[in-house]
PDB file of C-alpha atoms in Angstrom:
ATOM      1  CA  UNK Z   1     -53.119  64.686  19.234  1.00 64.00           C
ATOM      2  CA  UNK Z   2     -56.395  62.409  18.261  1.00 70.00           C
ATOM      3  CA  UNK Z   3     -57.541  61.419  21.070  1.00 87.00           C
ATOM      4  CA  UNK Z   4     -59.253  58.516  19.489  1.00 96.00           C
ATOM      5  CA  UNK Z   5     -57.568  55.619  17.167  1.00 96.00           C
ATOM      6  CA  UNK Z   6     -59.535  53.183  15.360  1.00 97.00           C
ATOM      7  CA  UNK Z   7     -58.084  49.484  14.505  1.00 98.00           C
ATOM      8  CA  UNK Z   8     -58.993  46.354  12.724  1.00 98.00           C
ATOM      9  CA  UNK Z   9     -60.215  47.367   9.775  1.00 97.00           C
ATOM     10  CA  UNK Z  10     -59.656  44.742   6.476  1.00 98.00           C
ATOM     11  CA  UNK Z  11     -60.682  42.672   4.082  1.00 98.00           C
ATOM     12  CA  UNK Z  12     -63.612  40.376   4.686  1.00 98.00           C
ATOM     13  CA  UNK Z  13     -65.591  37.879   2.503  1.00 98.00           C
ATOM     14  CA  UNK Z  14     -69.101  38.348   2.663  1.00 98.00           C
ATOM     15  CA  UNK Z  15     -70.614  36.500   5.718  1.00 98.00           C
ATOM     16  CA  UNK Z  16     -67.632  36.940   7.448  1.00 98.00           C
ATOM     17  CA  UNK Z  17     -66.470  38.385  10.883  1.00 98.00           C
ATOM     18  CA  UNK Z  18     -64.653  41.634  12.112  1.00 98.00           C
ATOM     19  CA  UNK Z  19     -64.316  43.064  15.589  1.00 98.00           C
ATOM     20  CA  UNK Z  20     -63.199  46.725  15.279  1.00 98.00           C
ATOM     21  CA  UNK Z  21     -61.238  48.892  18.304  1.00 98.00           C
ATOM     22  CA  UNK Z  22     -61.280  52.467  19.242  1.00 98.00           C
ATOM     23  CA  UNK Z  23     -58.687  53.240  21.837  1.00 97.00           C
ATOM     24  CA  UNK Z  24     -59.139  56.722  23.950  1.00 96.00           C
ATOM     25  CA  UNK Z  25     -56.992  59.389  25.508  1.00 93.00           C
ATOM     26  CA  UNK Z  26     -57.531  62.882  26.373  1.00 87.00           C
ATOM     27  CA  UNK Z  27     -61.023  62.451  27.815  1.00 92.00           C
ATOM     28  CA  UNK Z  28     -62.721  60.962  30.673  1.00 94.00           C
ATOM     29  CA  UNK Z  29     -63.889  57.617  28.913  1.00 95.00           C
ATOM     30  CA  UNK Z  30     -65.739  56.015  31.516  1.00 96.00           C
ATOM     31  CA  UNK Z  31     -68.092  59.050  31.523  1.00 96.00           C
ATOM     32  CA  UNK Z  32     -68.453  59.114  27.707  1.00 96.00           C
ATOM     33  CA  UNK Z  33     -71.297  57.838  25.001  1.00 97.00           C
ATOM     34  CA  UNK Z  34     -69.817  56.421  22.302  1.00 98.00           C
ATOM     35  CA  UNK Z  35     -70.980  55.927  18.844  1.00 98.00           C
ATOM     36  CA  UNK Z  36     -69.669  54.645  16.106  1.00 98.00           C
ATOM     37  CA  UNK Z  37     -70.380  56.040  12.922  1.00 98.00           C
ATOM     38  CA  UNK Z  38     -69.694  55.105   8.676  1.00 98.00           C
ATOM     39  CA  UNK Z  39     -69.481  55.919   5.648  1.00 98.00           C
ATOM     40  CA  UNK Z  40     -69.085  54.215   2.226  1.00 98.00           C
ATOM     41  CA  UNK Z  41     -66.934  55.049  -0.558  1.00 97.00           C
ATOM     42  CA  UNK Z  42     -67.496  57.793  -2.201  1.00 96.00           C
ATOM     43  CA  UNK Z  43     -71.150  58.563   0.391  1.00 97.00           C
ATOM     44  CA  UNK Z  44     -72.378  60.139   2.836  1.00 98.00           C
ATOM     45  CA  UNK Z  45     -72.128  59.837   6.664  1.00 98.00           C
ATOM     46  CA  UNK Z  46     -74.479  56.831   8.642  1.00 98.00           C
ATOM     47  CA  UNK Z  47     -74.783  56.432  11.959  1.00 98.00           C
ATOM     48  CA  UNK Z  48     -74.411  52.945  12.909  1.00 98.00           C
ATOM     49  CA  UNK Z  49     -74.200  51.978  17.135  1.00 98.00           C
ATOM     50  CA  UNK Z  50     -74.265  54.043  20.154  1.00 97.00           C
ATOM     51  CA  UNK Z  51     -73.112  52.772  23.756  1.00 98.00           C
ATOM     52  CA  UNK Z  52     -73.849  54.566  27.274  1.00 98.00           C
ATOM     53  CA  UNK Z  53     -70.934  55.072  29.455  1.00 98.00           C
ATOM     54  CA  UNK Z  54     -71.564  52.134  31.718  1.00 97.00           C
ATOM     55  CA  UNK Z  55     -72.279  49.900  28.964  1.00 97.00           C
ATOM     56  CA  UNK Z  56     -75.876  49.408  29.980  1.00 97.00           C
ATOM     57  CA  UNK Z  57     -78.039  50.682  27.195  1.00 97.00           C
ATOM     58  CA  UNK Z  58     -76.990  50.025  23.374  1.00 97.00           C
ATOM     59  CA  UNK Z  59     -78.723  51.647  20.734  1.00 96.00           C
ATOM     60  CA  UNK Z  60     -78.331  50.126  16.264  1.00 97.00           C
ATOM     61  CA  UNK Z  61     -79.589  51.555  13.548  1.00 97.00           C
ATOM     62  CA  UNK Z  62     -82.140  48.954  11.904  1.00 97.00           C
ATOM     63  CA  UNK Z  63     -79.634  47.731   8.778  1.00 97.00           C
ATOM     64  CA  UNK Z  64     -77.088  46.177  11.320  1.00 98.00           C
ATOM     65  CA  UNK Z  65     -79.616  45.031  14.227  1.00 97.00           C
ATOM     66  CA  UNK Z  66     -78.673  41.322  14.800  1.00 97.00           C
ATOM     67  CA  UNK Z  67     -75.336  41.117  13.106  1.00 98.00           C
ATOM     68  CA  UNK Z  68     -73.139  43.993  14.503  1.00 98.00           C
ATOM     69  CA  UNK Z  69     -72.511  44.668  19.011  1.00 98.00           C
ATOM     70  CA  UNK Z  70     -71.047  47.293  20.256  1.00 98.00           C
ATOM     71  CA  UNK Z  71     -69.319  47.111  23.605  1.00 98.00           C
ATOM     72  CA  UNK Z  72     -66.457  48.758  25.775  1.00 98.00           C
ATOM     73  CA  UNK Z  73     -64.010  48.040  28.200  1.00 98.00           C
ATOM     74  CA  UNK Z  74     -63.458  50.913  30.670  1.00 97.00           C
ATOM     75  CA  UNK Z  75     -60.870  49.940  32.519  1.00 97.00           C
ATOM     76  CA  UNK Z  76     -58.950  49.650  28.912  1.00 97.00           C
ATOM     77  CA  UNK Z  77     -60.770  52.684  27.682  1.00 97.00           C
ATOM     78  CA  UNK Z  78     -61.733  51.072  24.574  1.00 98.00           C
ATOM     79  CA  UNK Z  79     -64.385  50.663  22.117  1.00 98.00           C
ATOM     80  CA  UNK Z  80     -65.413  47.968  20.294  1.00 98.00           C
ATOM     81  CA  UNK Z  81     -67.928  47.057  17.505  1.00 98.00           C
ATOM     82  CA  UNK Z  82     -68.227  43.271  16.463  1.00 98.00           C
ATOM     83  CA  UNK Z  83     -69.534  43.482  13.346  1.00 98.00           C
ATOM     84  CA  UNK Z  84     -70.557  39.358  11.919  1.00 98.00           C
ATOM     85  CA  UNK Z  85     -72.489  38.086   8.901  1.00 98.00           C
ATOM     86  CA  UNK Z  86     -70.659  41.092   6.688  1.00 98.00           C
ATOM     87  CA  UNK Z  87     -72.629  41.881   3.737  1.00 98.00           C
ATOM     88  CA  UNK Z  88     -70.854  44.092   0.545  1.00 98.00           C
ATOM     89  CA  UNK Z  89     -72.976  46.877   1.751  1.00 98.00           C
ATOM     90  CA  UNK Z  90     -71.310  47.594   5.144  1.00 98.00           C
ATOM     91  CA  UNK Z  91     -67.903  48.467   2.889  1.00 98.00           C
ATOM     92  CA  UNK Z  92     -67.286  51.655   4.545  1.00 98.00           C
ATOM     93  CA  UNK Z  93     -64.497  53.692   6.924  1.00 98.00           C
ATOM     94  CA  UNK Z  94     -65.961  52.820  10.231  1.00 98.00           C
ATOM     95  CA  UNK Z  95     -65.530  56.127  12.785  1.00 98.00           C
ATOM     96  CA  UNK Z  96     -65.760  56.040  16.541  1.00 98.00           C
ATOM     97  CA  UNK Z  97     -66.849  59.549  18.317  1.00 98.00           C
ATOM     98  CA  UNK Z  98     -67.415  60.429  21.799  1.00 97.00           C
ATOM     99  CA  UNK Z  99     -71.278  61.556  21.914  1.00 95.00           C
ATOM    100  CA  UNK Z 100     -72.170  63.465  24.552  1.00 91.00           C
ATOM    101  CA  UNK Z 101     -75.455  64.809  23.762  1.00 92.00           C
ATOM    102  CA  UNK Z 102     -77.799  62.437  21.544  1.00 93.00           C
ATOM    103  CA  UNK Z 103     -75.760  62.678  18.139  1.00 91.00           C
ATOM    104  CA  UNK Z 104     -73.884  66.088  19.325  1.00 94.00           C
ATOM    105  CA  UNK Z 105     -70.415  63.528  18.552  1.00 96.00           C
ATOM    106  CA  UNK Z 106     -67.610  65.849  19.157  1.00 96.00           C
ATOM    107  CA  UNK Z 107     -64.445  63.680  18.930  1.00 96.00           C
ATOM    108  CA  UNK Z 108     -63.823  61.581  16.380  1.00 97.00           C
ATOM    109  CA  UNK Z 109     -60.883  59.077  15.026  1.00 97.00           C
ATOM    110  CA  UNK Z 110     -59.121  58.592  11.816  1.00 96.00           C
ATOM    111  CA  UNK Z 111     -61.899  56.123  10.553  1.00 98.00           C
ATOM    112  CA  UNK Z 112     -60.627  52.398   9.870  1.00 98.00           C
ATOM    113  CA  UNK Z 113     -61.483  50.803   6.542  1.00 98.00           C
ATOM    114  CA  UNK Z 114     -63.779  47.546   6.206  1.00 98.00           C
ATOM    115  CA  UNK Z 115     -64.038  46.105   2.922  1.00 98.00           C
ATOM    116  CA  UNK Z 116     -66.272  43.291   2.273  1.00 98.00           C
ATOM    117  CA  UNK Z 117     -65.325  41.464  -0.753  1.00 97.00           C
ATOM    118  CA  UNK Z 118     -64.973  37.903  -1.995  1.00 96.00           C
TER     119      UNK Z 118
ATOM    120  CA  UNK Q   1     -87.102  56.706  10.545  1.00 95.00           C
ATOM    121  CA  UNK Q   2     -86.838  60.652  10.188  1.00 97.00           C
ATOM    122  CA  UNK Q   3     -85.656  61.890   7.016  1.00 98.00           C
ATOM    123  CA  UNK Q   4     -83.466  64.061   7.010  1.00 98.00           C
ATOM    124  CA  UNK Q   5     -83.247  66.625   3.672  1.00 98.00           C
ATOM    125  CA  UNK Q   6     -80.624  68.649   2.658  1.00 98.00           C
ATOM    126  CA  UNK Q   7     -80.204  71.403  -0.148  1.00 98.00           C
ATOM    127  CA  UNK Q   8     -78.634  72.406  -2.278  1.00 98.00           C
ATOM    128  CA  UNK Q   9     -76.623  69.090  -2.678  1.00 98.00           C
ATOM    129  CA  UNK Q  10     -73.846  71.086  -4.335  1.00 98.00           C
ATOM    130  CA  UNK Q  11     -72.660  74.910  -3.080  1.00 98.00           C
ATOM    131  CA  UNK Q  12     -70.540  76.639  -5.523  1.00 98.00           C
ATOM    132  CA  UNK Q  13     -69.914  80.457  -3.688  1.00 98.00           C
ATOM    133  CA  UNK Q  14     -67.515  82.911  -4.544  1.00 98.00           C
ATOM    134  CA  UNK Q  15     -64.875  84.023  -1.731  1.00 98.00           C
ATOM    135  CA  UNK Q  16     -66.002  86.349   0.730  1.00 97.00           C
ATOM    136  CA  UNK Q  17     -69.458  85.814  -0.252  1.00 98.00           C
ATOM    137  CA  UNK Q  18     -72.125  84.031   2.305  1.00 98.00           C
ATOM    138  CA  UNK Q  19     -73.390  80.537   1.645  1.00 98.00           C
ATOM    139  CA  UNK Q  20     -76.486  79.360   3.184  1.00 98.00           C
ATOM    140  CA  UNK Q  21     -77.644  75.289   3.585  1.00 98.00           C
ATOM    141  CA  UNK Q  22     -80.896  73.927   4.374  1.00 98.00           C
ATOM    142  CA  UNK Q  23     -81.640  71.113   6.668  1.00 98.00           C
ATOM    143  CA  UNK Q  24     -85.382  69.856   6.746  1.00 98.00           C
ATOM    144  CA  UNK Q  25     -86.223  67.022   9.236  1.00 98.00           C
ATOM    145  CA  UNK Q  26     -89.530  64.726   8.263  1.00 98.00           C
ATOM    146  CA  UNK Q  27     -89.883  65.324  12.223  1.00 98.00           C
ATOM    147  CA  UNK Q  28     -89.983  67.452  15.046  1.00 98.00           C
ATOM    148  CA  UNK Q  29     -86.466  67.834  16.534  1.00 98.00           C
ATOM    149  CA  UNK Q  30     -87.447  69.402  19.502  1.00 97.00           C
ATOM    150  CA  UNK Q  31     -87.518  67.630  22.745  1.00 96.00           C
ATOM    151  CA  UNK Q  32     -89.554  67.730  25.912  1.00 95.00           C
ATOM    152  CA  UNK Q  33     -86.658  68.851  27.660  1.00 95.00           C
ATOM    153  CA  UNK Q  34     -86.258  72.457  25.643  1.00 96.00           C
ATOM    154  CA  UNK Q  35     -83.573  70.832  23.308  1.00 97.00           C
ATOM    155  CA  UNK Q  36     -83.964  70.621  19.821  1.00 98.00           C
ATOM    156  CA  UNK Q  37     -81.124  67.699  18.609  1.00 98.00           C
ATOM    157  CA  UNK Q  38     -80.299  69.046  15.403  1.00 98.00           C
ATOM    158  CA  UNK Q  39     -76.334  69.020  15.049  1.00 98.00           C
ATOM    159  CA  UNK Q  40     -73.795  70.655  11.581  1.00 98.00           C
ATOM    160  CA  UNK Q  41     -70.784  69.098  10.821  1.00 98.00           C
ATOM    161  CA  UNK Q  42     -68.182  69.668   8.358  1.00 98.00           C
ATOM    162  CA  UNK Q  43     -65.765  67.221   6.207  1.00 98.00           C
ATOM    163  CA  UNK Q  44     -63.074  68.642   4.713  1.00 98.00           C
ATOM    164  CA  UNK Q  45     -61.585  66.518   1.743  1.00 97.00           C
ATOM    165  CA  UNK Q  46     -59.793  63.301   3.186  1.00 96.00           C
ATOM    166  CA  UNK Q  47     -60.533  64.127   7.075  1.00 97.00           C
ATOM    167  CA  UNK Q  48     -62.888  62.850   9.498  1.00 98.00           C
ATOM    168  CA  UNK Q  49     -66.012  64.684  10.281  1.00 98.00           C
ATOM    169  CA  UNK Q  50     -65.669  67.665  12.259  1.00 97.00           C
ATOM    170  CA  UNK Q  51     -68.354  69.068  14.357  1.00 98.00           C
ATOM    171  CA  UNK Q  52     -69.432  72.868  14.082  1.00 98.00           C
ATOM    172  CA  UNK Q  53     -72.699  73.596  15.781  1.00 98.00           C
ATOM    173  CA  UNK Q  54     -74.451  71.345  17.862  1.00 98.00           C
ATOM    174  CA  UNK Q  55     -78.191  71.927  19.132  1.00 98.00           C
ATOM    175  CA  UNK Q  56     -79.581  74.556  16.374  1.00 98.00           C
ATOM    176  CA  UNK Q  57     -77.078  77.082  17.177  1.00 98.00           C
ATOM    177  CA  UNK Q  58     -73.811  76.376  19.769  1.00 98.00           C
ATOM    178  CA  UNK Q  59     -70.831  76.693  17.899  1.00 98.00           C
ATOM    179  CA  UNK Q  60     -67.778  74.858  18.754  1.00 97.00           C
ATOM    180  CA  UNK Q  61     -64.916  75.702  20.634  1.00 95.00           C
ATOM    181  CA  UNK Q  62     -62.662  77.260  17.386  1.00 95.00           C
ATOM    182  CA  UNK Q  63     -65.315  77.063  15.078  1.00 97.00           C
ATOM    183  CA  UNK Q  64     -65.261  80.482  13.057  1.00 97.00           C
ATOM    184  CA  UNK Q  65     -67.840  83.055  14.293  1.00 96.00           C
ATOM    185  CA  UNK Q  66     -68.591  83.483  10.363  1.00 98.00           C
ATOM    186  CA  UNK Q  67     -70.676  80.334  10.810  1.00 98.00           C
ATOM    187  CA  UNK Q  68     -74.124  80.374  12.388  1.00 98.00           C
ATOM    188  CA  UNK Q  69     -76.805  77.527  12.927  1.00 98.00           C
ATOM    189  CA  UNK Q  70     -80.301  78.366  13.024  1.00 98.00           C
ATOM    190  CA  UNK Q  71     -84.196  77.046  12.708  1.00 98.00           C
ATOM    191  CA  UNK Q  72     -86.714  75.103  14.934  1.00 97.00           C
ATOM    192  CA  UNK Q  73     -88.877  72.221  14.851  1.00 97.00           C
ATOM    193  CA  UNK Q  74     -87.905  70.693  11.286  1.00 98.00           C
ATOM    194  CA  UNK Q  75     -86.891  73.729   9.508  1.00 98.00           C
ATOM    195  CA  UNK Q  76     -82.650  74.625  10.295  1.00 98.00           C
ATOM    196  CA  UNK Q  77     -80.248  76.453   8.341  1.00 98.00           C
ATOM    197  CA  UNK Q  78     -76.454  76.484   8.330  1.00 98.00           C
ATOM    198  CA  UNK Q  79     -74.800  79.852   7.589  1.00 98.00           C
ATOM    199  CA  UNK Q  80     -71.659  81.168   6.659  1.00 98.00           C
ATOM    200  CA  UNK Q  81     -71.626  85.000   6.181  1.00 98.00           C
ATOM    201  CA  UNK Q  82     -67.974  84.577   4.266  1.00 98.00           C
ATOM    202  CA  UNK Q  83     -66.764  82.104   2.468  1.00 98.00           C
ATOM    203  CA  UNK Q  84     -63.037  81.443   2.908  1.00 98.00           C
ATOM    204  CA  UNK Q  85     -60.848  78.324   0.856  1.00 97.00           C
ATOM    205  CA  UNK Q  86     -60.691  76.484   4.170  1.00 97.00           C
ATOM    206  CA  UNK Q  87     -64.083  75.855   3.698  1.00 98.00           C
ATOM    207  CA  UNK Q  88     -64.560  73.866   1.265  1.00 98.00           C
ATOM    208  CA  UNK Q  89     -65.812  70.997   2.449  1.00 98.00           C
ATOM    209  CA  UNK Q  90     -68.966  68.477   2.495  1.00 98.00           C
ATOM    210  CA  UNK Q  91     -71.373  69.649   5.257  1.00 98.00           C
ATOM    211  CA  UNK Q  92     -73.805  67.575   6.816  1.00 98.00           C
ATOM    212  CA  UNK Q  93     -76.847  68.288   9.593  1.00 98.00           C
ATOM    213  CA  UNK Q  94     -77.682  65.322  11.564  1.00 98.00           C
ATOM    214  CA  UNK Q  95     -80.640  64.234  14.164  1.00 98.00           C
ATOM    215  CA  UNK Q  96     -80.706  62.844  16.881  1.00 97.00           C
ATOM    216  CA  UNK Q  97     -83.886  63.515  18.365  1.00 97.00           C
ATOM    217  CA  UNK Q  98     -85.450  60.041  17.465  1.00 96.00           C
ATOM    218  CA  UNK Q  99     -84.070  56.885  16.730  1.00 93.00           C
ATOM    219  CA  UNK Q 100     -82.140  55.761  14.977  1.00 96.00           C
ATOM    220  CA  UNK Q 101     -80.057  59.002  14.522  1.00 97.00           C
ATOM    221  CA  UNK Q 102     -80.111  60.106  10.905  1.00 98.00           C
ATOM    222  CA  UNK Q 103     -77.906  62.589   8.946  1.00 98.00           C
ATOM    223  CA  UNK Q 104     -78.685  64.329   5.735  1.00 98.00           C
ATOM    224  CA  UNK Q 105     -77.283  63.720   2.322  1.00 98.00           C
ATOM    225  CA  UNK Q 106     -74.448  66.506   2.528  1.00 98.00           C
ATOM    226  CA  UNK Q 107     -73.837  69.442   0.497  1.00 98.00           C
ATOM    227  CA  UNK Q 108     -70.652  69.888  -1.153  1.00 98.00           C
ATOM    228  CA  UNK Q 109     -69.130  73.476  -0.896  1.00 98.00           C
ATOM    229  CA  UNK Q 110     -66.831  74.168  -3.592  1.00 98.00           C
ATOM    230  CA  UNK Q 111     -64.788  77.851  -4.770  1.00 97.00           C
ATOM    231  CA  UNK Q 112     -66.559  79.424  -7.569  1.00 95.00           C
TER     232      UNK Q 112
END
């Protein structure tokens, strides 16, 4: 069983908008850092947003500062990242992991797939 | 931000012989609190990362004891004393010491 399931992944023109889901079982969510992490076709592995478990501290890598938020609902254990102003360069499966220890991400989904393409 | 360095980029290794990667950060990876954030994880053809070791050397719950993590400040090394098929993989270190978190460019194992 995965305890995490990505959703929303698509196809996107450039400049558009796409608000990605990660919904959690199996784990104490409310306690959990999240992060959410990519990777391109045929690439290696970015990380791209990380979340404390309250909510109350975010942390972006510099490429999507601006243009992508993550947030969470815990009382739907659920992840989000709302990723705007889409560029072809954020084409990439989009992971969510539970991080528990700065980038120690033990759990992680399936991966959803955003391509951004006119 | 802190590079992050891998080699080699590509692994070809016999089975049942060891395999060794390299993992050099541009930075100190060692924390004022005693940790050192340096973390191996492994992607096997068409499934999500998988994490082996995290901090230098704690292996996962599972995790074969054939594989051992080692190093300090920027130097680290990923080990596997014998190769088996169900490693073949792409295996990448990560940091996340400083921010933002950075992971190396993966080596590809592969079955001589």
């Amino acid at each position: 069983e995965v305890p995490l399931v990505e959703s929303g992944g698509g196809l996107v023109q450039p400049g558009g908008s796409l608000r990605l889901s990660c919904a959690v079982s199996g784990f104490t969510f409310s306690s959990s850092w999240m992060s959410w992490v990519r990777q391109a076709p045929g690439r290696g592995l970015e990380w791209v947003a990380l979340i404390k478990y309250d909510g109350s501290q975010e942390y972006y890598v510099d490429s999507v500062k601006g243009r992508f938020t993550i947030s969470r609902d815990n009382t739907k254990n659920s992840l989000y990242l709302q990723m705007n102003s889409l560029r072809a360069e954020d084409t990439a499966v989009y992971y969510c992991a539970r991080d528990p220890d700065w980038g120690a991400m033990d759990y992680w989904g399936q991966g959803t797939l955003v391509t951004v393409s006119s | 931000d802190v590079v992050v360095t891998q080699s080699p980029l590509s692994l070809p290794v016999t089975l049942g012989q060891p395999a060794s990667i390299s993992c050099r950060s541009s930075q100190s990876l060692e924390h004022s609190d005693g940790n050192t954030y340096l973390h191996w994880f492994q992607q096997r053809p068409g499934q999500s990362p998988r994490r082996l070791i995290y901090k230098v050397s704690n292996r996962d719950s599972g995790v074969p004891d054939r594989f051992s993590g080692s190093g300090s400040g920027t130097e680290f090394t990923l080990k596997i004393s014998r190769v088996e098929a169900e490693d073949v993989g792409v295996y990448y270190c990560m940091q996340g010491r400083h921010w933002p978190f950075t992971f190396g460019q993966g080596t590809k194992l592969e079955i001589k």
